[in-house]
Coordinates of C-alpha atoms in Angstrom, one line a residue:
X1 CA 126.8 168.8 217.0
X2 CA 129.8 167.3 218.6
X3 CA 127.7 165.1 221.1
X4 CA 125.6 164.1 218.3
X5 CA 128.6 162.9 216.3
X6 CA 130.0 161.2 219.4
X7 CA 126.6 159.4 219.9
X8 CA 126.8 157.9 216.2
X9 CA 130.4 156.9 216.9
X10 CA 129.3 154.8 220.0
X11 CA 126.5 153.4 217.9
X12 CA 128.8 152.2 215.1
X13 CA 131.3 150.9 217.6
X14 CA 128.3 148.9 219.2
X15 CA 127.1 147.6 215.7
X16 CA 130.5 146.4 214.9
X17 CA 130.7 144.5 218.3
X18 CA 127.3 142.8 217.4
X19 CA 128.4 141.9 214.1
X20 CA 131.7 140.2 215.7
X21 CA 129.6 138.3 218.1
X22 CA 127.2 137.2 215.4
X23 CA 130.2 135.8 213.3
X24 CA 131.6 134.1 216.3
X25 CA 128.4 132.4 217.4
X26 CA 127.7 131.3 213.8
X27 CA 124.3 130.8 212.1
X28 CA 121.1 130.5 214.2
X29 CA 120.1 127.0 215.4
X30 CA 117.3 125.3 213.6
X31 CA 114.7 126.1 216.6
X32 CA 115.6 129.8 216.3
X33 CA 115.1 129.8 212.7
X34 CA 111.5 128.2 213.0
X35 CA 110.6 130.9 215.5
X36 CA 111.9 133.7 213.4
X37 CA 109.6 136.3 211.8
X38 CA 108.6 135.2 208.3
X39 CA 107.9 138.9 207.2
X40 CA 110.7 141.0 208.7
X41 CA 109.9 143.7 206.4
X42 CA 106.1 144.1 207.1
X43 CA 106.8 147.4 208.9
X44 CA 108.5 148.8 205.9
X45 CA 106.4 147.7 203.1
X46 CA 102.7 148.8 202.3
X47 CA 99.9 147.5 200.3
X48 CA 100.9 149.9 197.4
X49 CA 104.2 147.8 197.2
X50 CA 102.3 144.7 196.1
X51 CA 101.2 143.3 192.9
X52 CA 98.6 140.5 192.8
X53 CA 96.8 138.2 190.4
X54 CA 93.0 138.2 190.4
X55 CA 90.3 136.4 188.6
X56 CA 87.7 138.1 186.8
X57 CA 83.9 137.1 187.8
X58 CA 85.5 134.8 190.4
X59 CA 82.2 133.0 190.9
X60 CA 81.6 132.2 187.3
X61 CA 80.5 128.6 185.9
X62 CA 80.3 127.9 182.3
X63 CA 76.5 128.1 181.3
X64 CA 74.6 124.9 181.1
X65 CA 73.3 125.8 177.4
X66 CA 75.6 125.3 174.4
X67 CA 78.3 127.7 174.1
X68 CA 78.1 129.7 170.9
X69 CA 81.5 129.9 169.1
X70 CA 83.1 133.2 170.2
X71 CA 80.9 133.5 173.4
X72 CA 82.6 135.8 176.0
X73 CA 81.1 133.6 179.0
X74 CA 83.1 130.5 177.8
X75 CA 85.1 130.3 181.0
X76 CA 84.8 129.1 184.6
X77 CA 86.2 129.1 188.0
X78 CA 86.5 126.4 190.6
X79 CA 85.6 127.1 194.3
X80 CA 87.0 130.2 195.9
X81 CA 89.3 128.4 198.2
X82 CA 90.8 126.3 195.4
X83 CA 91.6 129.7 193.6
X84 CA 93.2 130.9 196.6
X85 CA 95.1 127.8 197.7
X86 CA 95.9 126.2 194.3
X87 CA 95.8 129.0 191.7
X88 CA 97.7 131.8 193.7
X89 CA 94.6 134.2 193.5
X90 CA 94.7 137.1 195.7
X91 CA 91.8 139.3 194.4
X92 CA 88.3 138.1 193.4
X93 CA 85.3 139.8 191.7
X94 CA 81.4 139.0 192.4
X95 CA 78.5 140.5 190.6
X96 CA 75.7 141.0 193.0
X97 CA 72.0 141.7 192.1
X98 CA 69.5 143.3 194.6
X99 CA 67.3 141.1 196.6
X100 CA 67.0 140.0 200.2
X101 CA 70.0 137.7 199.6
X102 CA 72.1 139.4 197.3
X103 CA 72.4 136.5 194.7
X104 CA 75.5 136.4 192.9
X105 CA 75.6 135.5 189.0
X106 CA 76.3 137.2 185.6
X107 CA 73.1 137.6 183.8
X108 CA 69.4 136.7 184.1
X109 CA 68.0 133.8 182.2
X110 CA 71.0 132.7 180.2
X111 CA 74.1 132.9 182.7
X112 CA 73.1 132.5 186.2
X113 CA 75.3 130.0 187.6
X114 CA 77.7 130.4 190.5
X115 CA 80.2 128.6 192.5
X116 CA 78.9 130.6 195.6
X117 CA 75.0 131.5 195.5
X118 CA 75.0 134.8 197.5
X119 CA 77.3 137.5 198.3
X120 CA 77.3 136.5 202.0
X121 CA 78.2 133.0 201.1
X122 CA 81.0 134.1 198.9
X123 CA 82.3 136.4 201.6
X124 CA 82.0 133.8 204.4
X125 CA 84.0 131.3 202.2
X126 CA 86.8 133.9 201.9
X127 CA 86.6 134.7 205.6
X128 CA 87.0 131.0 206.6
X129 CA 90.0 130.5 204.3
X130 CA 91.6 133.8 205.7
X131 CA 91.2 132.6 209.2
X132 CA 92.9 129.1 208.3
X133 CA 95.8 131.2 206.5
X134 CA 96.1 134.4 208.5
X135 CA 99.4 135.4 207.2
X136 CA 98.2 136.0 203.5
X137 CA 98.8 139.3 201.9
X138 CA 95.5 141.5 202.1
X139 CA 92.7 140.3 199.7
X140 CA 91.5 142.7 197.3
X141 CA 87.7 142.1 196.6
X142 CA 85.5 143.6 194.0
X143 CA 81.6 143.6 194.2
X144 CA 79.7 145.0 191.2
X145 CA 76.1 145.9 191.7
X146 CA 74.1 144.6 188.6
X147 CA 70.8 146.2 187.8
X148 CA 68.0 144.4 185.8
X149 CA 68.3 144.4 182.0
X150 CA 65.6 145.9 179.8
X151 CA 64.6 144.6 176.4
X152 CA 62.6 146.3 173.6
X153 CA 61.1 142.8 172.8
X154 CA 57.9 142.6 174.9
X155 CA 58.1 138.8 175.0
X156 CA 61.6 138.9 176.3
X157 CA 61.0 141.7 178.6
X158 CA 58.1 139.5 180.0
X159 CA 60.5 136.7 180.7
X160 CA 62.9 139.1 182.3
X161 CA 60.2 140.4 184.5
X162 CA 58.8 136.9 185.4
X163 CA 62.6 135.8 186.3
X164 CA 62.9 138.9 188.5
X165 CA 59.6 138.3 190.4
X166 CA 60.4 134.8 191.0
X167 CA 63.8 135.6 192.6
X168 CA 62.4 138.9 194.2
X169 CA 65.1 140.9 192.2
X170 CA 64.8 144.6 192.2
X171 CA 67.0 147.5 191.1
X172 CA 69.5 148.9 193.6
X173 CA 68.6 151.9 195.7
X174 CA 69.9 153.6 198.8
X175 CA 68.5 151.1 201.3
X176 CA 70.2 148.3 199.5
X177 CA 73.6 150.0 199.4
X178 CA 73.4 150.3 203.2
X179 CA 72.4 146.7 203.4
X180 CA 75.3 145.7 201.4
X181 CA 77.6 147.8 203.5
X182 CA 76.2 146.2 206.6
X183 CA 76.7 142.5 205.1
X184 CA 80.4 143.4 204.3
X185 CA 81.0 144.6 207.7
X186 CA 79.1 141.8 209.5
X187 CA 81.1 139.3 207.7
X188 CA 84.7 140.7 208.1
X189 CA 84.5 142.6 211.1
X190 CA 87.8 144.0 212.3
X191 CA 89.6 142.4 209.4
X192 CA 88.1 144.9 207.0
X193 CA 90.3 147.8 205.8
X194 CA 88.0 150.6 205.7
X195 CA 88.1 154.1 204.0
X196 CA 88.0 155.7 207.3
X197 CA 91.0 153.7 208.5
X198 CA 93.0 154.7 205.5
X199 CA 91.9 158.3 205.6
X200 CA 92.8 158.9 209.2
X201 CA 92.9 162.4 210.1
X202 CA 93.2 163.9 206.7
X203 CA 90.3 166.0 205.3
X204 CA 89.9 163.5 202.3
X205 CA 90.8 160.1 201.3
X206 CA 92.9 161.5 198.4
X207 CA 95.0 163.6 200.6
X208 CA 95.6 160.6 203.0
X209 CA 96.8 158.5 199.9
X210 CA 98.9 161.3 198.6
X211 CA 100.5 162.3 202.0
X212 CA 100.4 159.3 204.1
X213 CA 100.2 156.5 201.6
X214 CA 98.5 153.1 202.5
X215 CA 98.9 151.1 205.9
X216 CA 101.8 148.8 206.2
X217 CA 101.6 145.1 205.5
X218 CA 102.1 144.7 209.3
X219 CA 98.9 146.5 209.8
X220 CA 97.0 144.8 206.9
X221 CA 98.2 141.2 206.5
X222 CA 95.4 138.7 206.9
X223 CA 92.8 141.3 206.2
X224 CA 90.5 142.3 203.4
X225 CA 89.8 145.4 201.2
X226 CA 86.4 145.8 199.3
X227 CA 85.9 147.8 196.1
X228 CA 82.4 148.5 195.2
X229 CA 82.2 148.9 191.6
X230 CA 79.3 151.4 191.4
X231 CA 78.9 154.0 188.7
X232 CA 76.7 156.7 187.7
X233 CA 73.5 157.5 189.8
X234 CA 74.4 154.5 192.1
X235 CA 77.8 155.9 192.8
X236 CA 76.4 159.2 193.6
X237 CA 74.0 157.5 195.9
X238 CA 76.7 155.8 197.7
X239 CA 78.7 159.0 198.1
X240 CA 75.9 161.1 199.2
X241 CA 77.0 163.2 202.0
X242 CA 80.1 161.1 202.2
X243 CA 82.4 162.5 199.6
X244 CA 85.6 160.7 201.2
X245 CA 83.5 157.5 201.9
X246 CA 83.2 158.6 205.6
X247 CA 81.7 155.5 207.4
X248 CA 81.5 153.6 204.4
X249 CA 82.6 149.8 204.5
X250 CA 84.0 149.9 200.8
X251 CA 86.1 151.9 198.6
X252 CA 84.7 153.0 195.0
X253 CA 86.7 153.5 191.8
X254 CA 87.7 157.0 191.3
X255 CA 89.4 159.7 189.1
X256 CA 92.7 160.8 190.7
X257 CA 91.5 164.4 191.4
X258 CA 88.2 163.2 193.3
X259 CA 88.1 163.4 197.2
X260 CA 87.4 159.8 197.4
X261 CA 90.3 158.9 195.1
X262 CA 92.4 155.8 196.3
X263 CA 91.8 153.3 193.8
X264 CA 91.9 153.7 190.0
X265 CA 90.1 151.1 187.8
X266 CA 91.0 150.9 184.1
X267 CA 90.3 147.5 182.4
X268 CA 92.8 148.3 179.6
X269 CA 96.5 148.9 180.7
X270 CA 97.4 152.6 180.5
X271 CA 100.5 154.6 180.1
X272 CA 99.5 156.6 183.1
X273 CA 99.6 153.7 185.4
X274 CA 103.3 154.1 186.6
X275 CA 103.0 157.8 187.4
X276 CA 99.6 157.1 189.3
X277 CA 101.2 154.1 191.3
X278 CA 104.1 156.4 192.2
X279 CA 101.4 158.5 193.8
X280 CA 100.3 155.6 195.9
X281 CA 97.1 155.2 194.0
X282 CA 96.1 151.3 193.9
X283 CA 95.4 150.5 190.3
X284 CA 93.1 147.4 189.2
X285 CA 93.5 146.4 185.5
X286 CA 92.8 143.3 183.3
X287 CA 95.0 141.0 181.4
X288 CA 92.3 139.8 179.0
X289 CA 88.5 140.3 178.0
X290 CA 86.0 138.2 176.6
X291 CA 88.4 135.5 175.7
X292 CA 89.9 137.5 172.9
X293 CA 93.5 137.2 174.1
X294 CA 92.9 133.6 175.2
X295 CA 91.7 132.4 171.8
X296 CA 94.6 133.9 170.2
X297 CA 97.1 132.9 173.0
X298 CA 98.4 136.5 173.1
X299 CA 100.0 137.5 176.0
X300 CA 100.9 141.1 174.8
X301 CA 98.2 142.7 177.0
X302 CA 99.0 140.7 180.0
X303 CA 102.7 141.5 179.9
X304 CA 101.8 145.1 179.7
X305 CA 99.5 144.9 182.6
X306 CA 102.0 143.2 184.8
X307 CA 104.8 145.6 184.1
X308 CA 102.6 148.6 184.4
X309 CA 102.7 148.9 188.2
X310 CA 99.1 148.0 188.4
X311 CA 98.4 146.4 191.9
X312 CA 95.6 143.9 190.8
X313 CA 95.8 142.3 187.5
X314 CA 92.7 140.2 186.7
X315 CA 92.2 137.5 184.3
X316 CA 89.7 134.7 183.3
X317 CA 92.5 132.2 182.9
X318 CA 94.9 131.8 185.8
X319 CA 95.3 128.2 184.5
X320 CA 94.7 127.0 181.0
X321 CA 91.2 126.2 179.9
X322 CA 91.2 123.0 177.9
X323 CA 88.2 124.3 175.9
X324 CA 90.1 127.5 175.0
X325 CA 93.8 126.5 174.6
X326 CA 97.1 126.9 176.3
X327 CA 96.6 130.8 177.3
X328 CA 97.3 131.4 180.9
X329 CA 98.3 134.4 182.9
X330 CA 100.5 134.0 186.0
X331 CA 102.9 136.3 187.8
X332 CA 106.8 135.6 187.0
X333 CA 108.0 132.8 188.9
X334 CA 104.8 131.4 189.7
X335 CA 104.5 133.9 192.6
X336 CA 101.2 134.1 194.6
X337 CA 101.8 137.9 194.9
X338 CA 105.1 139.8 194.3
X339 CA 106.9 143.2 195.0
X340 CA 105.4 145.7 192.6
X341 CA 107.7 146.2 189.8
X342 CA 107.0 150.0 189.7
X343 CA 106.6 151.0 193.4
X344 CA 108.3 148.5 195.6
X345 CA 111.7 149.3 197.0
X346 CA 114.7 147.4 195.2
X347 CA 115.5 145.4 198.1
X348 CA 111.9 143.9 198.3
X349 CA 111.8 140.1 197.5
X350 CA 108.7 138.0 196.8
X351 CA 109.1 136.2 200.2
X352 CA 108.5 139.7 201.9
X353 CA 105.1 139.9 200.1
X354 CA 103.8 136.2 201.0
X355 CA 105.7 133.0 201.6
X356 CA 104.5 129.4 202.6
X357 CA 105.9 129.5 206.2
X358 CA 104.3 133.0 206.8
X359 CA 100.9 132.0 205.4
X360 CA 100.2 129.7 208.2
X361 CA 101.3 132.2 210.9
X362 CA 99.1 135.0 212.4

């Protein structure tokens, strides 16, 4: 014990000497400042310490047909790089149908326009932006597999069948799930944050999140995480023989007590969010839905979502839509991404998460 205390005394004396020298030498020169690390706390912060804004159905364009008053599809988003560079978006969502090219759109026949036509086009656009801005906070991407609708009206069902045949659309199956995994890996390569990486040597993904937490920002900055929004039998197929997503490219939404638990998705902000966030589960929620809050210009749900500790808060309106009104959802201070209000340490500052100087540096 004596030698340990003596060592501490020597360290303290050395630290005091360094402080005196720093004071004597004055502030760093402009050249030194330019070469300084723009993210000095990346080894102390993790993805769980971040909150970011996302767009819902990030590919969506307003349908060509006349919009019926109250129509939920009455919104649109610009190109993906515009959302990232000009609107401060760091989470994006895509609906994908099953065909050889995985086309991206909202629904057959009536709402099938997109600002990127296939999932590979969308992902490659994001990859190009990421390469140009390698200091970005990790991007949180969501892919929802959509099956073909059915209709009890034979005439409408025939229209759906003809549409699907013309675009080679079929319902999802095990083979298409594997093809989607391969597409995601092919596009992002080593920049993809995978369940295997997060799980490490733990028996389950859940155990890794609870015991070890998420990788640091130093390990994940400039990279991408993908959530595959499967449910029911399709989710079961994706997890078959892989209860903790072994060798899968994407995470899935889960309940906190499941082996694959890492990300919780609940569209309506929930009182359980702060406790779940403190356990290091990532949480995705929504600030609005179906333009209800936007038409009423009501930010109550958005304010609750941002204060809840959710890591991703999605909206259809990161900027006001002139056809809807002044409603807009933004992070406080117009931050691109910020320290999570529930999980981040008190010393964390917005600049620690992402800043303009760091964005350009890899």
